[in-house]
Short mmCIF file of C-alpha atoms in Angstrom, two decimals:
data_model
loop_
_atom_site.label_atom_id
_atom_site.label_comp_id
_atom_site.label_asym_id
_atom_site.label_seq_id
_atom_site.Cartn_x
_atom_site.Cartn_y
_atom_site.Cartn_z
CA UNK A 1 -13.80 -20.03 5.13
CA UNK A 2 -17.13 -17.60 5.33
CA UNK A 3 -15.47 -15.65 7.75
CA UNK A 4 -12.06 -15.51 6.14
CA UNK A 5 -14.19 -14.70 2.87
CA UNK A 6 -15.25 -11.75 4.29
CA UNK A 7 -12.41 -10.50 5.83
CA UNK A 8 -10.59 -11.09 2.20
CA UNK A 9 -13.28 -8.87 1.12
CA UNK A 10 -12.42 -6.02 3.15
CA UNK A 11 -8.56 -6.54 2.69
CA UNK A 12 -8.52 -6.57 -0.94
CA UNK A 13 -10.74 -3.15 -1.45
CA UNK A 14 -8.23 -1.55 0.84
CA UNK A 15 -5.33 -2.96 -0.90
CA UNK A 16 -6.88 -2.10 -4.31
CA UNK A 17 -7.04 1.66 -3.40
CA UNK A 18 -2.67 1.44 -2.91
CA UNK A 19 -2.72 -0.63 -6.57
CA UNK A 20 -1.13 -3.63 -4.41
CA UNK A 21 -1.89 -7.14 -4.55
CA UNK A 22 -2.74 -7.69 -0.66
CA UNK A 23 -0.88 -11.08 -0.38
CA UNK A 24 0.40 -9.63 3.04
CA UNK A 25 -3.29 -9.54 4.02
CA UNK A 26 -4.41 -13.26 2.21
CA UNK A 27 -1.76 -15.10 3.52
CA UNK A 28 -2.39 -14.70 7.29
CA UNK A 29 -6.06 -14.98 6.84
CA UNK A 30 -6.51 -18.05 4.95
CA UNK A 31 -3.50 -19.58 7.62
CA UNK A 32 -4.91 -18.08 11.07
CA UNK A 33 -8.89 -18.02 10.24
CA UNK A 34 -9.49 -20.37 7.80
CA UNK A 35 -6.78 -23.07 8.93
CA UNK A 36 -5.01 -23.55 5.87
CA UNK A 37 -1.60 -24.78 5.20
CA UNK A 38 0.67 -22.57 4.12
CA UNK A 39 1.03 -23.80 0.69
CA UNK A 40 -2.52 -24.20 -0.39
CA UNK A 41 -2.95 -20.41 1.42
CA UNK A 42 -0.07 -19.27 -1.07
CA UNK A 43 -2.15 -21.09 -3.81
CA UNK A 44 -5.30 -19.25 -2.67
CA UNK A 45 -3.69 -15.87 -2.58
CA UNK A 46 -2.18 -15.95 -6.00
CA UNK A 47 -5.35 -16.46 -7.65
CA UNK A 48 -7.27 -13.82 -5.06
CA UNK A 49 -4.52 -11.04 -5.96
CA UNK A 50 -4.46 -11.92 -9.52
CA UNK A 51 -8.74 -10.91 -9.62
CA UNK A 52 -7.78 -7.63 -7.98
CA UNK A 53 -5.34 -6.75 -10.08
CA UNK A 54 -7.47 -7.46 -13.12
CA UNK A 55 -10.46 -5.30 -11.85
CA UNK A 56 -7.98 -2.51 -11.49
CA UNK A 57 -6.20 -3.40 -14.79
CA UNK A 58 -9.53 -3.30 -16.57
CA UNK A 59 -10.49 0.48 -14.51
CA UNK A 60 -6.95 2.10 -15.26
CA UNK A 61 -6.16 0.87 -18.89
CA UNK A 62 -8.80 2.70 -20.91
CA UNK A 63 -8.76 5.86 -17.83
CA UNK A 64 -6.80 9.60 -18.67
CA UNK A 65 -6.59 11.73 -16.21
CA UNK A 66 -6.80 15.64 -16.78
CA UNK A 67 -4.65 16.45 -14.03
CA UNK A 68 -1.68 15.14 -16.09
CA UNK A 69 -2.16 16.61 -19.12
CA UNK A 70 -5.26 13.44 -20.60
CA UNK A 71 -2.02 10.89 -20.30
CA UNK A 72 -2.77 7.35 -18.83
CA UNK A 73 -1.99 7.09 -15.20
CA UNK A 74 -0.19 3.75 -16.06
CA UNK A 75 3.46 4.70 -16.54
CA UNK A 76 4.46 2.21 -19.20
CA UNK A 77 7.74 3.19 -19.31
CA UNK A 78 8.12 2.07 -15.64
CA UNK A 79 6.58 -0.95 -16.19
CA UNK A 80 8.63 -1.95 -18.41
CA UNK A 81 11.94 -0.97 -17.39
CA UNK A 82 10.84 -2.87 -14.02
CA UNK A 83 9.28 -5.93 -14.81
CA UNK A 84 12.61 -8.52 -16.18
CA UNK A 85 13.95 -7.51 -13.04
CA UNK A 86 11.19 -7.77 -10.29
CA UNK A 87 10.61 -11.50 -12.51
CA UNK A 88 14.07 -12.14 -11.92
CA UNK A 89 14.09 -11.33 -8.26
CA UNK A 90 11.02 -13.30 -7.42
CA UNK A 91 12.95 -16.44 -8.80
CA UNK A 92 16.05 -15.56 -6.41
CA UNK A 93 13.74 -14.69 -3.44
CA UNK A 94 12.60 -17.73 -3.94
CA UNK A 95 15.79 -19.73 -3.62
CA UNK A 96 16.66 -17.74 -0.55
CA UNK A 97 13.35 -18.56 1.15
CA UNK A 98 14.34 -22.01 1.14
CA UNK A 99 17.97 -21.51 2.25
CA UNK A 100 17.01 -19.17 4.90
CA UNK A 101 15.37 -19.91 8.71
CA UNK A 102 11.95 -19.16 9.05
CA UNK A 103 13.07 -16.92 12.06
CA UNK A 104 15.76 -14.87 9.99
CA UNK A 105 12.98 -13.98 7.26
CA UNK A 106 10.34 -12.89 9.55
CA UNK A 107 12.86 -10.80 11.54
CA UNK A 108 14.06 -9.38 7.94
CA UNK A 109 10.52 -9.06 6.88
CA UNK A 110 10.25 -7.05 9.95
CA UNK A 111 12.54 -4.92 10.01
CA UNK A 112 11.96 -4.04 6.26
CA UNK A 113 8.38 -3.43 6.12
CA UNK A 114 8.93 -1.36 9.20
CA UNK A 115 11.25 0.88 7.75
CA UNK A 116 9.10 1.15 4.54
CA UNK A 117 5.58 1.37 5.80
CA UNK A 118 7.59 4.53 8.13
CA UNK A 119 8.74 6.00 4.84
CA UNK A 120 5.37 5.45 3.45
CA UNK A 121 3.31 7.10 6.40
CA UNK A 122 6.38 9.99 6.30
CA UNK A 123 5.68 10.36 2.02
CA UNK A 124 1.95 10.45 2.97
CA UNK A 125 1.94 13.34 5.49
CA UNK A 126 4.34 15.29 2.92
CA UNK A 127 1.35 14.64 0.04
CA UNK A 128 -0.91 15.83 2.15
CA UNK A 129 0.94 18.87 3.06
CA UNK A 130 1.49 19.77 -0.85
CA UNK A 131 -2.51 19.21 -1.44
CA UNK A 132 -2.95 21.63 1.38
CA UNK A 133 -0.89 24.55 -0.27
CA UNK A 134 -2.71 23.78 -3.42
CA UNK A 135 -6.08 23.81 -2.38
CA UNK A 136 -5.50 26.65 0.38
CA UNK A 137 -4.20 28.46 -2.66
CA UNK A 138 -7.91 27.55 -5.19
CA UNK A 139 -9.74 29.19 -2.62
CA UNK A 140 -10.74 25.77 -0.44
CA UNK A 141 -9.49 27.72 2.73
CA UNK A 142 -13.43 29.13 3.20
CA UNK A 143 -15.20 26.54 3.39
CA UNK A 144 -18.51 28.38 3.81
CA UNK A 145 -18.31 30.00 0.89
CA UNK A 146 -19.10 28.60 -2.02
CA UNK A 147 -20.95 25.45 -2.78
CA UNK A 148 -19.05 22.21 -3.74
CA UNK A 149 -19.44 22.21 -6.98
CA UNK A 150 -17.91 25.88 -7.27
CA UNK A 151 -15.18 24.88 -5.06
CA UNK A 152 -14.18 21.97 -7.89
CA UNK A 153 -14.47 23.82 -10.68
CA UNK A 154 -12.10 26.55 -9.43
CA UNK A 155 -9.41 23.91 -9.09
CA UNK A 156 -10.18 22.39 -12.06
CA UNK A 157 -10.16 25.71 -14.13
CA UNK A 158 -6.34 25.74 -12.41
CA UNK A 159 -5.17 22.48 -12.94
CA UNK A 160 -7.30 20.21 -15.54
CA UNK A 161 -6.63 20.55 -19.16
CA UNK A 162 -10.26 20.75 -21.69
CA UNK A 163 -11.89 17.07 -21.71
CA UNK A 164 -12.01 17.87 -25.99
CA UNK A 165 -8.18 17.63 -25.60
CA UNK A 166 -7.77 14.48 -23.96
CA UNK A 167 -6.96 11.17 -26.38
CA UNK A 168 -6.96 7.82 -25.02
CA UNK A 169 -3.85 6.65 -25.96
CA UNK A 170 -2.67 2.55 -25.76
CA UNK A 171 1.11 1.77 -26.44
CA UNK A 172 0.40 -1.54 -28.11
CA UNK A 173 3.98 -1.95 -29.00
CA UNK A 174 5.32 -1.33 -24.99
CA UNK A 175 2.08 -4.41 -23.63
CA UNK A 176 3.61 -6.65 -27.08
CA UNK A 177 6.97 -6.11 -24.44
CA UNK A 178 5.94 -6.68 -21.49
CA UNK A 179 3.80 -9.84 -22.38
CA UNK A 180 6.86 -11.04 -24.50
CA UNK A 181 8.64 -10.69 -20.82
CA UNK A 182 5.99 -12.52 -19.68
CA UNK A 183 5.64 -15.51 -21.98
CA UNK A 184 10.01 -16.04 -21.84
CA UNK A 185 10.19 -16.04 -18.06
CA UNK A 186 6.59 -18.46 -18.11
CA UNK A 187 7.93 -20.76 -20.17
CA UNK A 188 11.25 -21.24 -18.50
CA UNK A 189 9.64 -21.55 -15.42
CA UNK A 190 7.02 -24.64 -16.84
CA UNK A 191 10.27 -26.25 -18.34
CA UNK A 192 12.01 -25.75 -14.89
CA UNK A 193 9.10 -26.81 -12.60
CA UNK A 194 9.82 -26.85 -8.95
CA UNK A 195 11.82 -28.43 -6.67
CA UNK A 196 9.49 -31.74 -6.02
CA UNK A 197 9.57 -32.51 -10.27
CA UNK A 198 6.33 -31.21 -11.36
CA UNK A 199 7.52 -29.57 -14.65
CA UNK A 200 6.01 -30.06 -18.29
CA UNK A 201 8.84 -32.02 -19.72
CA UNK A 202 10.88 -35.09 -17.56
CA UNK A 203 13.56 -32.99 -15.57
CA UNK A 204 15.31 -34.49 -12.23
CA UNK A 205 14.24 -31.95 -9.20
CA UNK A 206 17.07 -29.58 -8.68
CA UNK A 207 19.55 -31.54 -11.32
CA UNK A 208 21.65 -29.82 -13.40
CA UNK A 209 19.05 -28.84 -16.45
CA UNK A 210 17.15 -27.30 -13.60
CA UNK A 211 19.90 -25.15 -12.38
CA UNK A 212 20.53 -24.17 -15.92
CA UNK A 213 17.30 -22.92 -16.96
CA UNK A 214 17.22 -21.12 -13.66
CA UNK A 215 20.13 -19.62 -14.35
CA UNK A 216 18.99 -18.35 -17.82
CA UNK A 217 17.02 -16.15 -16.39
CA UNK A 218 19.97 -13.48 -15.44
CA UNK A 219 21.03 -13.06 -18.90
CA UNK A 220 17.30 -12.95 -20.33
CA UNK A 221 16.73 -10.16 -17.68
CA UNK A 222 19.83 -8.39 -18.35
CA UNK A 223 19.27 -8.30 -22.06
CA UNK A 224 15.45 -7.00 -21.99
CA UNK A 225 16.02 -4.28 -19.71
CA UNK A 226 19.63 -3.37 -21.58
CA UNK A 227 17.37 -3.23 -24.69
CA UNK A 228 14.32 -1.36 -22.93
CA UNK A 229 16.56 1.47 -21.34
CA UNK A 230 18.15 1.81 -24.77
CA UNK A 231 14.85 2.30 -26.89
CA UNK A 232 12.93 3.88 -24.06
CA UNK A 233 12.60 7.59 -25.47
CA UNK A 234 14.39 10.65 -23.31
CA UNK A 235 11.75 12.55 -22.29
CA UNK A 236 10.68 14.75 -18.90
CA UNK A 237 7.58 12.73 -17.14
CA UNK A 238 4.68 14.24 -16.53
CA UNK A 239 3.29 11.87 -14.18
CA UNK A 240 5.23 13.23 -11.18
CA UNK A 241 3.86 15.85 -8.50
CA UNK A 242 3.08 19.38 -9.74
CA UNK A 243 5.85 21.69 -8.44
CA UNK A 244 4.73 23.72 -5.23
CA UNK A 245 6.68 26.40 -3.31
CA UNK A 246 8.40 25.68 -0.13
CA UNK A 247 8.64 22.28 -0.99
CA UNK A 248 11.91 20.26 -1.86
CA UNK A 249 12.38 20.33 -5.89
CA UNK A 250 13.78 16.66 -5.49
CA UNK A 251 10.88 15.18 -3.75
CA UNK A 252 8.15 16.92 -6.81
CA UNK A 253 10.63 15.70 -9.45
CA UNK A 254 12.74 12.38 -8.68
CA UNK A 255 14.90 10.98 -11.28
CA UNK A 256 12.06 9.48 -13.34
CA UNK A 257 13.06 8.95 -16.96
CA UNK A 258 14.37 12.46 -16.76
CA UNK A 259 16.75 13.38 -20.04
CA UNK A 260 19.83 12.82 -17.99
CA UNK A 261 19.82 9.51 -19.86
CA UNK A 262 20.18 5.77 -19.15
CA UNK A 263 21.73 6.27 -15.58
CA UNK A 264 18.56 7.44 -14.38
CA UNK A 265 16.59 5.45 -16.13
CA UNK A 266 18.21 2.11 -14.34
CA UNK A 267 17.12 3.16 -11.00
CA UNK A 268 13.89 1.34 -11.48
CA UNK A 269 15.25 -1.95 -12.52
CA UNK A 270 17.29 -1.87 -9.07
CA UNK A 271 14.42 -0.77 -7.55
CA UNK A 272 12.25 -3.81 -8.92
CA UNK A 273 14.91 -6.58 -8.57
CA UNK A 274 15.05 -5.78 -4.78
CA UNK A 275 11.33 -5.90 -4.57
CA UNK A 276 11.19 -8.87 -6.20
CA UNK A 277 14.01 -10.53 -4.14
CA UNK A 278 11.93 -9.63 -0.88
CA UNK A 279 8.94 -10.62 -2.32
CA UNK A 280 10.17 -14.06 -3.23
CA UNK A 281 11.71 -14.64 0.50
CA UNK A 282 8.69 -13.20 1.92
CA UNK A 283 6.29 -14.92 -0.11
CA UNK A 284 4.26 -12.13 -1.50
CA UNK A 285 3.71 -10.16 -4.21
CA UNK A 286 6.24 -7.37 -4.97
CA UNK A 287 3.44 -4.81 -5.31
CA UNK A 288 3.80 -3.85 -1.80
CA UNK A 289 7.08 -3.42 -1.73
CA UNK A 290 7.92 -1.60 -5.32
CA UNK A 291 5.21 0.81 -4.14
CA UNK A 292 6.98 2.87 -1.29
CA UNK A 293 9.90 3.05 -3.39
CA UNK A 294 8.11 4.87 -6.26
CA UNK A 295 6.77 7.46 -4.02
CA UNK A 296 10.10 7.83 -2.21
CA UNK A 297 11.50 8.66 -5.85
CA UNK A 298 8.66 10.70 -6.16
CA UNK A 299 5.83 9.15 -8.42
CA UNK A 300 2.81 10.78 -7.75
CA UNK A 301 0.47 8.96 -5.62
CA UNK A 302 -1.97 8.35 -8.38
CA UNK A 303 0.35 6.99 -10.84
CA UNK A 304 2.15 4.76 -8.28
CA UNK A 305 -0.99 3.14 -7.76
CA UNK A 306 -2.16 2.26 -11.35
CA UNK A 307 1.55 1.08 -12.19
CA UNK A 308 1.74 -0.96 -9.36
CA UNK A 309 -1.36 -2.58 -10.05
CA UNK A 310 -0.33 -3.22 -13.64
CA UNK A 311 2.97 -4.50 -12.80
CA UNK A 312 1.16 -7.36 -10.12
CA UNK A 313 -0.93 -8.28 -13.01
CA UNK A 314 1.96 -9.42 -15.10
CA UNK A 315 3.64 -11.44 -11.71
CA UNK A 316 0.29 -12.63 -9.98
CA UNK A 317 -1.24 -14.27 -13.80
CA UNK A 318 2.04 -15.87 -13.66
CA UNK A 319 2.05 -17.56 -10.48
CA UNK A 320 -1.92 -18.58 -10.66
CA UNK A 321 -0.97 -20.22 -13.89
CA UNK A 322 1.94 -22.21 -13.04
CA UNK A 323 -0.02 -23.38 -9.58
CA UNK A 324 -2.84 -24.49 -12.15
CA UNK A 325 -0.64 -26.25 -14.49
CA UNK A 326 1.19 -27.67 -12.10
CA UNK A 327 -1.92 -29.65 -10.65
CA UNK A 328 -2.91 -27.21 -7.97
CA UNK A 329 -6.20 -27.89 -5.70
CA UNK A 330 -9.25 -26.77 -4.73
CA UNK A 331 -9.95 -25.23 -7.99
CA UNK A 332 -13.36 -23.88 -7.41
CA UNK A 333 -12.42 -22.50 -3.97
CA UNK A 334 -9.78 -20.24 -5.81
CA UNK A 335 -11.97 -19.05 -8.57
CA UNK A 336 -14.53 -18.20 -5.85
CA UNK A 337 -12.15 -16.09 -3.82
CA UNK A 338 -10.85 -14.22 -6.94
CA UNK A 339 -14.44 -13.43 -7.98
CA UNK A 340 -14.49 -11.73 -4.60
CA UNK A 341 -11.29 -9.60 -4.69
CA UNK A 342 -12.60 -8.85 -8.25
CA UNK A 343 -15.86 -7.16 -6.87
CA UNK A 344 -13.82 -5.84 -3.90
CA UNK A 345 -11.17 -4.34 -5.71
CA UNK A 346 -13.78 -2.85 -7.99
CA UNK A 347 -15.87 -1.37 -5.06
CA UNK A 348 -12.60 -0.24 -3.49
CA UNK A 349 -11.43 1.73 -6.29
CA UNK A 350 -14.04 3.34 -7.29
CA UNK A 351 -14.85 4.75 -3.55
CA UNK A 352 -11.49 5.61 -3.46
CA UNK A 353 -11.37 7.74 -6.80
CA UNK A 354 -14.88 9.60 -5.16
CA UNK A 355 -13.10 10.69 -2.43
CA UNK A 356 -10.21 11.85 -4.22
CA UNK A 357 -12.19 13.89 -6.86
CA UNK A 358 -14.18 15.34 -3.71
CA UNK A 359 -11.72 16.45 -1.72
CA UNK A 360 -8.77 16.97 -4.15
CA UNK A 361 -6.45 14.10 -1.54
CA UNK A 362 -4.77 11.51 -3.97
CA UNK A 363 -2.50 10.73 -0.32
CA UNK A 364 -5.28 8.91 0.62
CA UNK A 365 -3.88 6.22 -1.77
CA UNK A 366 -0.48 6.85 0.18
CA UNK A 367 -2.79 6.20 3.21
CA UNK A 368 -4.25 3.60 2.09
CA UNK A 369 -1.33 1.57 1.23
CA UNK A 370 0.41 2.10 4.65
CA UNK A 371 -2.85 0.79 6.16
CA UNK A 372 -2.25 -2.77 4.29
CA UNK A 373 1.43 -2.20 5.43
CA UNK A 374 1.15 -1.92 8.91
CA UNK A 375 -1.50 -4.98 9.30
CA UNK A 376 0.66 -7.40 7.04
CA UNK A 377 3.44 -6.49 9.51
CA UNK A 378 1.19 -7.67 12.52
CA UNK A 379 -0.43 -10.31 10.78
CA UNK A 380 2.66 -11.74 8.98
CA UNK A 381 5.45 -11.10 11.75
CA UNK A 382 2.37 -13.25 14.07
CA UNK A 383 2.43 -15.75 12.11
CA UNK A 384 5.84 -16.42 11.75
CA UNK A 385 6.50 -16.17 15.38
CA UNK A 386 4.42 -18.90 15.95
CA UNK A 387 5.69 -21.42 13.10
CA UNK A 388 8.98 -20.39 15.39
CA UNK A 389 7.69 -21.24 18.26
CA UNK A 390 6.53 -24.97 17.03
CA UNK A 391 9.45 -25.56 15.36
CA UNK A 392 11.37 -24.33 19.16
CA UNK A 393 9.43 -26.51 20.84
CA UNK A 394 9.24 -29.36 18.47
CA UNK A 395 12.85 -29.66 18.12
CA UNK A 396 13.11 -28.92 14.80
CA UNK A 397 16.73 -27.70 12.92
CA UNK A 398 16.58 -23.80 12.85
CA UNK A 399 19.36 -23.12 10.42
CA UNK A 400 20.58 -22.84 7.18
CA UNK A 401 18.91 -25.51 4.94
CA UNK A 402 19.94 -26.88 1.07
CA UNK A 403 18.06 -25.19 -1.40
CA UNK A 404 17.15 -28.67 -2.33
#
């Protein structure tokens, strides 16, 4: 457990710097090093990603950020227009990790991070390309002339707005939202409960009342994002890369709540229901997978990352608390571990912001969250290829199973 500790440690400060939870990372850890069962490792890692998520909750909340005009670098409007959706999802990927074989969703899990973490490492390199122009263009190209200091305030002068302009600004009535989402989807999972009966109120495991407050969850989804994209105001985001020459217009722009109206707007629901379905069959958090879709659309690195983060908040608080109320163990191991992924994710962020204000590279979050990409897909894939291999050998049934 020291050992896993550590490693924990490590993996949640790099997962931190992408604004994902790191559940890819946990998982295989607390299974392979520390010898876990799966289920108290999923336990574990719930609690573990919801302290990261906090630490960078707490750092990105009250933050504005000159380059885009003093505005928060949490897109709220995001969040919200993802969130029913990716809730929704989790509860379907659920349902299809136990109907599925354990080979067919590592081979899925496979093949999709694969793609992804490619587009990832593909949206990185083009980041870092764009930061080239602009910094080749601010005078960075001579690099021994000048002193540091000179060298940032040329390309602040260029791109920053006055620090006597900025206003922190808090939409209370978009977090009243999102933690209304929140508390409906909590409290029809408690009344649900699982599949083995542990719910709040009497409730046969998998009878019909179960299957009918599952089911209430399409239409509650449906209606809050119908109502969000609706009231969300038209307006041109300025979260989104700075336009640079010789670069595509549609990967500085994307269709983020652009004023071509509610069709564009609904691209991040889709976006978040998929995540959520994968992240439910895989067994992690959706943070992860939302995240290389935002920067395909083209959120700026920078913004990706705090939205993320703020979106894993709202899913990982939900699972820690339904594993608490629902008589989860080893109590004091879990709080330990997320005191640990609170100091990590702390320690990662802030290094992470350094570098970034030294050297003008927000890819490096890009970077960053292709590095926890590529080792869940070693660690994970691993791992299920040996729970294959014992069930192979132990004679186990390999195919479709009852959701119940």
């Amino acid at each position: 457990m020291v050992v896993a500790g550590v490693l924990c440690f490590i993996a949640s400060s790099i997962s931190s710097a992408g604004g994902i939870g790191g559940g890819g990372l946990f998982i295989p850890i607390l299974t392979i090093v520390a010898g876990l069962d799966l289920k108290t490792a999923s336990g574990l890692s719930a609690f573990m990603v919801t302290g990261g998520s906090i630490a960078n909750v707490m750092c990105n909340l009250c933050a504005t950020c000159p380059k885009f005009g003093g505005k928060s670098l949490i897109d709220y409007d995001i969040a919200l227009l993802s969130e029913p959706c990716m809730l929704l999802g989790v509860s379907i990927g659920v349902i299809c990790n136990l109907v599925f074989p354990e080979w067919l969703i590592t081979t899925i899990f496979a093949l999709f991070l694969t793609w992804s973490t490619s587009k990832t490492c593909h949206s990185g390199l083009l980041f870092w390309k764009i930061e080239s122009e602009k910094i080749r263009k601010n005078g960075f190209q001579e690099l021994e002339n000048g002193t540091t200091e000179e060298r940032l305030k040329s390309i602040e002068e260029h791109l920053l707005v006055p620090e006597k302009n900025i206003k922190l600004s808090i939409p209370w009535l978009k977090l009243v939202v999102l933690l209304l989402v929140w508390f409906s989807f909590f409290t029809l999972y408690l009344l649900r409960g699982n599949k083995y009966g542990q719910s709040i109120i009497p409730m046969k495991p998998c009878g019909v009342g179960y299957w009918i407050l599952s089911s209430v969850q399409i239409p509650l989804a449906l209606v809050f994002t119908a109502w969000i994209v609706f009231r969300t105001e038209s307006h041109q985001d300025q979260n989104l890369m700075q336009e640079v020459p010789n670069f595509p217009r549609s990967v500085m722009q994307g269709p983020c709540l652009s004023r071509n109206g509610p069709s564009n707007k609904l691209i991040f629901p889709v976006m978040a229901l998929l995540a959520g379905i994968l992240g439910g069959v895989f067994g992690i958090g959706g943070g992860m997978l939302i995240s290389p879709l935002l920067l395909q659309v083209g959120i700026a690195p920078e913004v990706t990352a705090a939205t993320c983060c703020f979106m894993v908040f709202f899913s990982s608080t939900m699972s820690a608390l339904q594993y608490l109320l629902l008589g989860m163990e080893h109590i004091e191991t879990a709080l330990i571990l997320a005191i640990i992924c609170f100091v990590a994710s702390l320690l990662g962020l802030l290094v992470v912001q350094k570098a970034i204000q030294n050297y003008g590279r927000p890819s490096l979050i890009v970077f960053s969250v292709s590095i926890v990409m590529t080792l869940s897909i070693v660690l994970m894939t691993s791992f299920g290829a040996i729970e294959i291999w014992r069930d192979y050998i132990s004679g186990r049934y390999m195919g479709f199973k009852l959701p119940c």
